[in-house]
XYZ file of C-alpha atoms in Angstrom:
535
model
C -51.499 5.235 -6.647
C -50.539 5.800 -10.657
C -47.408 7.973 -9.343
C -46.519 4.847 -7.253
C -47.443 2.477 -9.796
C -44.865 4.312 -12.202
C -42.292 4.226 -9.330
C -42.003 0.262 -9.063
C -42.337 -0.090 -12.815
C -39.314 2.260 -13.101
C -37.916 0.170 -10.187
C -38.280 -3.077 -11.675
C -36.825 -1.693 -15.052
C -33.714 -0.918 -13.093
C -33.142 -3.614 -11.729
C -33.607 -5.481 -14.883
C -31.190 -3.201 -16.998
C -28.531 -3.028 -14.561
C -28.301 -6.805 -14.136
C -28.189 -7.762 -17.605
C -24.764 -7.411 -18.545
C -23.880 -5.032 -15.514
C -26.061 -2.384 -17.420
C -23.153 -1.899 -20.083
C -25.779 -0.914 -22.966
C -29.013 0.015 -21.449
C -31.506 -0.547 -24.495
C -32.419 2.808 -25.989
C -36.398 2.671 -24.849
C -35.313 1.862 -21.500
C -32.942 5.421 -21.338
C -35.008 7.042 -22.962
C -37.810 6.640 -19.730
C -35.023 6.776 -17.496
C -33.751 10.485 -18.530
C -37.082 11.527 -18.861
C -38.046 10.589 -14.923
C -34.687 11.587 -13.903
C -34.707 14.910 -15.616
C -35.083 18.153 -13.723
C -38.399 19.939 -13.318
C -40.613 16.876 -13.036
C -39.842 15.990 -9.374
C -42.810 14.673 -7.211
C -41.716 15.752 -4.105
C -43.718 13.700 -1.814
C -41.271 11.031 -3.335
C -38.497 12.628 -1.459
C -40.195 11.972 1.801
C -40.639 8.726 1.423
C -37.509 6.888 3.633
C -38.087 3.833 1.349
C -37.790 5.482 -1.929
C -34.733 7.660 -0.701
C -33.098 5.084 0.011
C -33.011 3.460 -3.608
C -31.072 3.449 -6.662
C -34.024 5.236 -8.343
C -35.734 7.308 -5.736
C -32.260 9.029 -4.278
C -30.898 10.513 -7.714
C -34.077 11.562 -8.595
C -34.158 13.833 -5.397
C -30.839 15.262 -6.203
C -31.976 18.319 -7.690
C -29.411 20.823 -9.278
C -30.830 23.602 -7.398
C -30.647 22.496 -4.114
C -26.789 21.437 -4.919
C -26.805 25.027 -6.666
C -27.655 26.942 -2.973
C -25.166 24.710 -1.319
C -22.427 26.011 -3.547
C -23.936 29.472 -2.961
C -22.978 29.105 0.588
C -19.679 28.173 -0.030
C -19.168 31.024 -2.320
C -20.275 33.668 0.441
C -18.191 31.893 2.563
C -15.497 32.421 0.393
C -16.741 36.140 -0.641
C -16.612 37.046 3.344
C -13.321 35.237 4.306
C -10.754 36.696 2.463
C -12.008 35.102 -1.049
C -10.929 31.627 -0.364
C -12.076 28.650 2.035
C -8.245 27.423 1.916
C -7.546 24.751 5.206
C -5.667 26.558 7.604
C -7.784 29.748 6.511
C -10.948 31.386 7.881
C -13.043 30.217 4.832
C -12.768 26.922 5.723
C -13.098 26.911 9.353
C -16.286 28.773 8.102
C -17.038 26.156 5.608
C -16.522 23.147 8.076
C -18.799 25.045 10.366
C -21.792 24.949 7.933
C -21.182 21.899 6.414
C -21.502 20.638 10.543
C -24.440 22.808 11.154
C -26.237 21.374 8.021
C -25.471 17.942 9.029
C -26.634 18.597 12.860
C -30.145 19.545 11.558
C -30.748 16.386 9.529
C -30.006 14.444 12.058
C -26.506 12.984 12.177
C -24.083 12.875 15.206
C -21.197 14.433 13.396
C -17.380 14.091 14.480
C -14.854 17.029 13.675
C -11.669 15.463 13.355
C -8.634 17.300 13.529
C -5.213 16.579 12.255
C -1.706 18.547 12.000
C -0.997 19.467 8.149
C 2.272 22.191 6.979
C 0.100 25.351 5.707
C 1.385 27.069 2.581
C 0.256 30.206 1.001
C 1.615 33.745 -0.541
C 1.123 37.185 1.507
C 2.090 38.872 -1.374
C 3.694 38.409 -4.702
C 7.026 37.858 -5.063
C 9.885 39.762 -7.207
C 12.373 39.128 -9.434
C 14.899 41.299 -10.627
C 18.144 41.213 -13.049
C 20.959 43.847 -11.603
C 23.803 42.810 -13.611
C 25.181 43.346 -16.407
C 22.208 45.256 -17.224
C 18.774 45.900 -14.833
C 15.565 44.245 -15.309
C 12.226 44.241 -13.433
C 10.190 40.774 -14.414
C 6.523 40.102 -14.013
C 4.946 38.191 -11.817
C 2.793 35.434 -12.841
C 3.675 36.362 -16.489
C 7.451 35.968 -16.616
C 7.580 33.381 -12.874
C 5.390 32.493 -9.607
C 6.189 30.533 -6.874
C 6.905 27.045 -5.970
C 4.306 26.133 -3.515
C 6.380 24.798 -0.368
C 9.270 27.563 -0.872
C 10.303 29.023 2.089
C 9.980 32.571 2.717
C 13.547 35.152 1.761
C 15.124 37.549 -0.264
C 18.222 37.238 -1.690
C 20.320 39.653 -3.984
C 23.533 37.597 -5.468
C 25.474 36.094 -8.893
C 23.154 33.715 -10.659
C 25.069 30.159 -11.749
C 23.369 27.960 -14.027
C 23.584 24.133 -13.177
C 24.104 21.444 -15.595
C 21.493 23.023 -18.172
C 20.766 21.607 -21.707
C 18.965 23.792 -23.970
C 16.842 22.766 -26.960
C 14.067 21.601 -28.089
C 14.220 17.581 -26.977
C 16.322 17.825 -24.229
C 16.717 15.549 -21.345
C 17.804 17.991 -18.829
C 18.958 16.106 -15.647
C 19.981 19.543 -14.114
C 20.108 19.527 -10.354
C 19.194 15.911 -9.599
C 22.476 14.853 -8.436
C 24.874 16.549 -5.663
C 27.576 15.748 -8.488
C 25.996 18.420 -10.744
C 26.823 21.147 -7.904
C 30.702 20.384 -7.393
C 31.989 23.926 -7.822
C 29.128 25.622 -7.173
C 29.832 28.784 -4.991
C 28.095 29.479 -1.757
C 26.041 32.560 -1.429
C 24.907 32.104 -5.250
C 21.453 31.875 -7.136
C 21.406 28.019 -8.473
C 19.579 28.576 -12.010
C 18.177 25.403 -12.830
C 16.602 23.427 -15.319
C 13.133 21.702 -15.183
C 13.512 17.544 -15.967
C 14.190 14.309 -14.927
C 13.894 14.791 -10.894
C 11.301 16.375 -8.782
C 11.422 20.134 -8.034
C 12.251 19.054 -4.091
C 15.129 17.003 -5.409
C 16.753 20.092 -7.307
C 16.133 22.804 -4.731
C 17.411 20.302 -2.310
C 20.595 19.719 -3.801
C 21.195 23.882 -4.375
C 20.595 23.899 -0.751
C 23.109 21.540 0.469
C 25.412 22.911 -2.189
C 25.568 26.550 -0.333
C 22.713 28.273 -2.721
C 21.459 31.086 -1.035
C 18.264 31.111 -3.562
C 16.900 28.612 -6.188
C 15.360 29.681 -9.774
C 14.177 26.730 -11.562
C 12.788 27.297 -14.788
C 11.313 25.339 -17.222
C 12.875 22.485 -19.298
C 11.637 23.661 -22.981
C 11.871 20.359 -24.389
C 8.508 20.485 -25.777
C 5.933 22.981 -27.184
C 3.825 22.104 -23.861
C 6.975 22.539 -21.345
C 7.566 26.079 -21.570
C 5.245 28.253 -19.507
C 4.536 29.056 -16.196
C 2.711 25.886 -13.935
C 1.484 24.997 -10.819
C 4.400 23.154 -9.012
C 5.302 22.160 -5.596
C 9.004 21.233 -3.763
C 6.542 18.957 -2.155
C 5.570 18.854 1.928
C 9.459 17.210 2.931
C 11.277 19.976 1.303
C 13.216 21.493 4.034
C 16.231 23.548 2.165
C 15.409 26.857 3.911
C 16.136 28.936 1.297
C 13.241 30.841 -1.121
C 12.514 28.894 -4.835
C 10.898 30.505 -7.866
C 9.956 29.119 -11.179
C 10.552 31.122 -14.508
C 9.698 30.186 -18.294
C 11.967 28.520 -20.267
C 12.823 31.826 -22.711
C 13.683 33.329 -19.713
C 15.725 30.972 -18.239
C 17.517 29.890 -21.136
C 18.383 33.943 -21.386
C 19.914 33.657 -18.219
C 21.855 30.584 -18.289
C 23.594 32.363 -21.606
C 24.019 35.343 -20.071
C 27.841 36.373 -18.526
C 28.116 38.010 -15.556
C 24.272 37.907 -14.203
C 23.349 38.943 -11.065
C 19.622 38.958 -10.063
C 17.767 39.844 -6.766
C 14.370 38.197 -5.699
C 12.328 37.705 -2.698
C 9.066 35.489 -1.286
C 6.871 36.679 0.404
C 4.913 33.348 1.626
C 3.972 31.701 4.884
C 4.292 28.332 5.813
C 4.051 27.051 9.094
C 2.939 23.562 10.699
C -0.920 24.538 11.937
C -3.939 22.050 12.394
C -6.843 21.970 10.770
C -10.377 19.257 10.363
C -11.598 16.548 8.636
C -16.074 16.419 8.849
C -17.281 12.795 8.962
C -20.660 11.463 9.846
C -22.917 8.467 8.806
C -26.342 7.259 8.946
C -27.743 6.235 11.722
C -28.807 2.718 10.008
C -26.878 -0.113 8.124
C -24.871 -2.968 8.732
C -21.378 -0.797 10.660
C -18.959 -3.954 9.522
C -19.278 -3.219 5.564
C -19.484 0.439 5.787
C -19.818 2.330 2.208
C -17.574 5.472 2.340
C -18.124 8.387 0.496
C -15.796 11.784 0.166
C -15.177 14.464 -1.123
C -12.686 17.866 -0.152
C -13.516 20.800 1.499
C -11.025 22.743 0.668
C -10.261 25.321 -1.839
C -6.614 26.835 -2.819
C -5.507 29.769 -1.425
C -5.587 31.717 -4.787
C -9.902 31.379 -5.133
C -13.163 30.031 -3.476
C -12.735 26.805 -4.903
C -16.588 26.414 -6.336
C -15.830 23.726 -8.897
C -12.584 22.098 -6.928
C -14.050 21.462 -4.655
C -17.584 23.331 -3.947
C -18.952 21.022 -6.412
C -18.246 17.597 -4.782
C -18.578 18.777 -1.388
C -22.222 20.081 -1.858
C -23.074 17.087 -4.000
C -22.125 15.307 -1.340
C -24.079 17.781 1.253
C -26.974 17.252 -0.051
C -27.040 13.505 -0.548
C -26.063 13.306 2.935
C -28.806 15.235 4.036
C -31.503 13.057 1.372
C -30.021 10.012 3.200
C -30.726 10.394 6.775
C -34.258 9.657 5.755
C -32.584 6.352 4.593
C -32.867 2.855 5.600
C -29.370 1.587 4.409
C -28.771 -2.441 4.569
C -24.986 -1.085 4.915
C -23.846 1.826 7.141
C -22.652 4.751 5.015
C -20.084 7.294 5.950
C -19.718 10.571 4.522
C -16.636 12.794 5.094
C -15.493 16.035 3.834
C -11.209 16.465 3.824
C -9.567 18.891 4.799
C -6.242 20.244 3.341
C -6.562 17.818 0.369
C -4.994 20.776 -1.745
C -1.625 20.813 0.307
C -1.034 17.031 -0.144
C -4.232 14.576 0.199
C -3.285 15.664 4.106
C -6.803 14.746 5.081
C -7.952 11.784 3.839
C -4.733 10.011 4.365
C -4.503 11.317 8.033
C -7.797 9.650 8.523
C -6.997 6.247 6.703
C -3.562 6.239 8.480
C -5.558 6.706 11.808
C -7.616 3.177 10.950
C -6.797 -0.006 12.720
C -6.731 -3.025 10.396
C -10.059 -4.034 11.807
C -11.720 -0.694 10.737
C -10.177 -0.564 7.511
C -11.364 -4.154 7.231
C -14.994 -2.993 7.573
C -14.721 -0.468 4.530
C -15.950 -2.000 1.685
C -16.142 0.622 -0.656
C -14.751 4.270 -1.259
C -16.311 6.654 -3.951
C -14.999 9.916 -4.825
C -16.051 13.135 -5.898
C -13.871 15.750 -6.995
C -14.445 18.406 -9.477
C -18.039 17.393 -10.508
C -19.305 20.575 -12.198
C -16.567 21.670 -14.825
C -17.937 24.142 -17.210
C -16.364 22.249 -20.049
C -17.022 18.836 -18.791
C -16.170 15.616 -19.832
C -18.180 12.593 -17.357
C -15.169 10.674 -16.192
C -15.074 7.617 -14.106
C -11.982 6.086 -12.578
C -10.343 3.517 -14.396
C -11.065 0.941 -11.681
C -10.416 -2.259 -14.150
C -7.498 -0.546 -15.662
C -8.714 -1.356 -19.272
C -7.720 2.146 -19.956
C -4.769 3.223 -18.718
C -2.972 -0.220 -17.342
C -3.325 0.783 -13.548
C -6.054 -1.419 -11.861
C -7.842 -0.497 -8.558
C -7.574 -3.487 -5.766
C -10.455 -5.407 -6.143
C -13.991 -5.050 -6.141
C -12.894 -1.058 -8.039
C -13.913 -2.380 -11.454
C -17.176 -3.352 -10.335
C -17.514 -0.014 -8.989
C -16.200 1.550 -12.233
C -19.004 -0.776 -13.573
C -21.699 0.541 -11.568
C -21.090 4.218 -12.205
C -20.946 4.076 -15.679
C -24.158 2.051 -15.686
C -25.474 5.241 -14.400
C -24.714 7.058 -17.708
C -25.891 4.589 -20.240
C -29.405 4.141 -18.281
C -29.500 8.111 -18.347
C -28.227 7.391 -22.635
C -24.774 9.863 -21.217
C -20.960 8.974 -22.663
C -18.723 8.239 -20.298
C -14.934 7.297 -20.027
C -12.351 6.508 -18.028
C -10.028 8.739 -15.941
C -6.039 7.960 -15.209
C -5.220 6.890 -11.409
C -3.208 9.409 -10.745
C -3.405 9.629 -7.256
C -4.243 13.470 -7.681
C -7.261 13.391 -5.222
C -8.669 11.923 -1.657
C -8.794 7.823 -3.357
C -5.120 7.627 -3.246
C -4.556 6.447 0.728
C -7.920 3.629 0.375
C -6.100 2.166 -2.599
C -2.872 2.239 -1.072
C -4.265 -0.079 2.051
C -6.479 -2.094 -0.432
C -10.039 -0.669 -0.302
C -11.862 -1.033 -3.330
C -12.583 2.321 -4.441
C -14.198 4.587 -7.537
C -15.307 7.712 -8.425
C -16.290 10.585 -10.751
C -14.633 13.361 -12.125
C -15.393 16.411 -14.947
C -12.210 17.538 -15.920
C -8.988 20.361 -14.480
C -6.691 21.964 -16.663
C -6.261 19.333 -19.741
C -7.492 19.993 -22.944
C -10.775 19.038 -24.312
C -10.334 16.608 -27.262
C -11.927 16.933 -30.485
C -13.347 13.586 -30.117
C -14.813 14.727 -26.859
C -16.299 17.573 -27.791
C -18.252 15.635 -30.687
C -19.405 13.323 -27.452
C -20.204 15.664 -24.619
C -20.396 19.115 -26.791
C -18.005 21.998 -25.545
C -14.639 23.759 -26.911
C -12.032 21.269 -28.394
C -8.914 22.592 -27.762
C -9.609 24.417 -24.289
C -9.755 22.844 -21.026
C -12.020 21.613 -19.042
C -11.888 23.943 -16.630
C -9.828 27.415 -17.464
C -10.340 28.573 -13.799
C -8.954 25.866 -12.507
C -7.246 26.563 -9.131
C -7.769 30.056 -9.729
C -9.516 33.057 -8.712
C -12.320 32.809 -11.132
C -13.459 29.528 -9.838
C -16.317 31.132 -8.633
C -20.284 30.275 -8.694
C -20.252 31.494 -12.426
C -17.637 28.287 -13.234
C -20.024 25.531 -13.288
C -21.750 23.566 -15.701
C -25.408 23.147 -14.310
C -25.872 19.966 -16.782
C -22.477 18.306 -15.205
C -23.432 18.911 -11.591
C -26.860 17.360 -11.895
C -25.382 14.752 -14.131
C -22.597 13.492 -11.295
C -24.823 14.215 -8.704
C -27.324 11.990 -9.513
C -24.695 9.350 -10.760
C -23.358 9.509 -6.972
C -26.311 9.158 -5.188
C -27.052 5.721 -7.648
C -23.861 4.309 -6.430
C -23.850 5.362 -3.505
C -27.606 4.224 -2.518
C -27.280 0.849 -4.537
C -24.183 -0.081 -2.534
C -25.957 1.031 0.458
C -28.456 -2.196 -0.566
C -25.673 -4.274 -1.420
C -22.095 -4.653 -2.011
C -22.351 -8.271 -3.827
C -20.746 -7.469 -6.942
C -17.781 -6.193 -5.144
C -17.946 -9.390 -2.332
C -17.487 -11.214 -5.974
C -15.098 -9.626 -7.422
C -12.872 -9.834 -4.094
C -13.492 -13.261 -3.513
C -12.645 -14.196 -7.376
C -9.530 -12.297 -6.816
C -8.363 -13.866 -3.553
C -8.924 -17.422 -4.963
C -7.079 -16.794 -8.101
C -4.311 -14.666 -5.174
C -4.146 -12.095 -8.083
C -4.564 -9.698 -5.741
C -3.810 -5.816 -7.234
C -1.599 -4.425 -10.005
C -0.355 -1.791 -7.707
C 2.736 -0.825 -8.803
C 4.215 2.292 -7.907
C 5.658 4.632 -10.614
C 7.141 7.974 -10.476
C 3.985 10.509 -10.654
C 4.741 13.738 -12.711
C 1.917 14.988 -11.194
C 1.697 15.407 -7.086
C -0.888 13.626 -5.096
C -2.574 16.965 -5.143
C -2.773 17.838 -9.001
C 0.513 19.993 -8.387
C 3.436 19.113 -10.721
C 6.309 17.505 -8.803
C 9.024 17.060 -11.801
């Protein structure tokens, strides 16, 4: 009886703090009480029984221990470990990982649907080469001195080397390559050498094809301190020139297109191939099934690692909410679904939205996301839903979302902040047909502020994840602290929503009567719809 006593009390708390105001400042009494009953190593576990307490904002977070999220990622890491040391769609890891993630659902109950879906595979079976043969010979590194475009097709080519409408220097605004015009001239059979800026990498490689090139080396544009090295960058899915692509630094590259006479050699050694691959979805068995909550998260890793933090993290968050929640007695159906090949273009989720009727996309009120929820030098992102941040607002009902999660982190006394829409993960197909979405988010390759590391402790100055999409994002790249932290913050969305979705009913409504509708302009991304740089 006390433990229950102290149950409602903390119930009726919450519900006091997170109506006043929308929780924006919980008072510091009422967070301190909160952290302590949500901290780990205090769990009552008979709590976790309980279908009614599961099923609340309090009750659910509080059973979203780090260690059970922690064996869940251990899974996926011997998945990884077995397969080839990835779980990449397309790849034996992740048929492995959709088969536990099924299995696991199976047991608790669920009726789950494996939904399958064409997507183009990409990924190396071996490095590539590069080579200078005239005037003088060269041998260059790879992944030091270039690396592959993701999407290149697969060749070797030995031939002259003709640079195309470069401009060197420091604050340049290279347009090299974007237009046909910039090719007139150009001889067929020849390496195009061209210059990051301006266009995407598809555009240029493109255009060398169509102009005769026989082999693309883009390299890059040098206009800035931070536009120099080697990246992660795609031609995109459309690019269909035929012909291989690498990407070189910009010392290197601005050797070349200064050097007379250059002739260079250099092969790819990559597949890609149109293959099929799965989406998991399931959702509880309870709930009202016209305003469904939605809830994802990706599968998938990249083909270079097991993909623990990007996107192990999320997807056993997610796991193990799922599995909390079939004990659940939703008011609102909720729907959980792991993508698949989220890392070779958002291929999943959109697939799946695309696949919606109007009257099923209708009955979606909500989408949260979680991607990337353990970072070892984390920062506790939310998704600028309101656009108060960054100028690009969600449709509505995504600020009260945006609202809701980051009442989460003052009740537990946490900073939080907003993220960029950036269409970089699974939201960016719901907000493109007008579901209200939100989600959280710990941080990829950018740099840790000062100002952030005062907030959420850390290293300024390094990012906030130096494995990302790489082979050491392994079970040793997560932040415990983050992954109980977003977890919990989830599974309070998620499970309040799953009450009620009145703040986001209000927020639509407001919207449609003042026909404001959504700021959803469409700019030119630098970065892909799959945190790959396009331009």
């Amino acid at each position: 009886m006390h433990n229950k006593n102290n149950v409602v009390r903390i119930v009726v708390s919450l519900a006091l703090a997170v109506s006043a105001a929308t929780a924006m400042a919980a008072p510091p009494v009422q967070a301190e009480r909160f952290q302590d009953y949500w901290s780990p190593g205090k769990l009552d576990r008979a709590l976790c029984r309980s279908p009614v307490l599961v099923g609340t904002p309090v009750g659910l977070p509080r059973c979203m221990e780090a260690d059970n999220v922690l064996s869940r990622l251990e899974a996926l890491q011997n998945i990884a470990t077995l397969n080839g040391g990835n779980r990449a769609s397309g790849q034996p890891g992740y048929q492995a990982s959709v088969d536990y993630v099924r299995a696991e659902l199976e047991r608790a109950g669920y009726q789950v649907q494996i939904q399958p879906f064409p997507f183009l595979a990409f990924y190396p079976s071996g490095p590539g080469t590069l080579a200078q043969v005239a005037p003088q010979q060269a041998q260059y590194v790879w992944e030091e001195d270039f690396t592959y475009l993701e999407q290149t097709d697969a060749g070797s080519v030995s031939a002259p080397v003709v640079a195309v409408d470069v401009a060197l220097g420091a604050g340049n605004t290279s347009t090299s390559g974007c237009e046909a015009e910039d090719f007139t001239g150009f001889p067929a059979g020849a390496i195009a050498l061209i210059q990051r800026g301006t266009c995407t990498f598809g555009q240029k490689a493109t255009n060398a094809a169509n102009a005769g090139a026989a082999g693309v080396i883009i390299f890059n544009q040098g206009d800035s301190e931070d536009r120099t090295g080697l990246m992660n960058a795609t031609l995109g899915e459309d690019y269909a020139g035929g012909i291989p692509v690498l990407f070189a630094t910009y010392e290197l590259g601005a050797t070349w297109a200064q050097t007379a006479g250059l002739e260079m050699s250099m092969s790819t050694d990559v597949v890609r191939e149109r293959t099929e691959t799965y989406n998991v979805i399931a959702e509880t068995a309870r709930g009202n099934p016209d305003n469904v909550v939605m809830v994802g998260a990706h599968l998938d890793s990249v083909f270079e690692g097991p993909g623990i933090n990007d996107n192990g993290s999320g997807s056993a968050a997610l796991l193990e909410m799922a599995v909390l929640m079939g004990k659940a007695h939703p008011q609102n159906k909720v729907r959980f679904a792991w993508w698949g090949a989220e890392e070779s273009g958002l291929v999943g989720s959109t697939y799946y939205v695309d696949q919606l009727s109007d009257d099923e996309r209708g009955r979606i009120k909500a989408y949260l996301n979680a991607d990337m929820v353990g970072s070892p030098n984390y920062v506790n992102f939310v998704y600028d839903g309101d656009g108060s941040e960054f100028g690009l607002q969600g449709p509505p009902g995504s600020a009260a979302i945006e609202r809701l999660l980051r009442a989460y982190f003052d009740l537990r006394n946490q900073p939080s902040e907003g993220t960029e829409i950036d269409f970089r993960s699974d939201y960016a197909q719901f907000f493109e047909v007008g579901i209200p979405f939100g989600g959280l988010f710990t941080g990829a390759e950018d740099i840790k502020t000062p100002e952030q590391a005062q907030l959420y402790g850390g290293a300024a100055g390094q990012p906030y994840d130096a494995c990302y999409h790489s082979e050491c994002d392994d079970l040793g790249n997560i932040s415990r602290e983050a992954l109980e932290l977003h977890g919990d913050a989830l599974a309070f969305a998620t499970s309040w929503l799953s009450l009620s979705t009145k703040a986001i009913d209000d927020e639509i409504a407001a919207a449609a009567e003042q026909s404001i509708g959504t700021m959803r302009i469409q700019q030119v991304q630098e970065k892909s719809r799959w945190g790959h740089w396009i331009r």
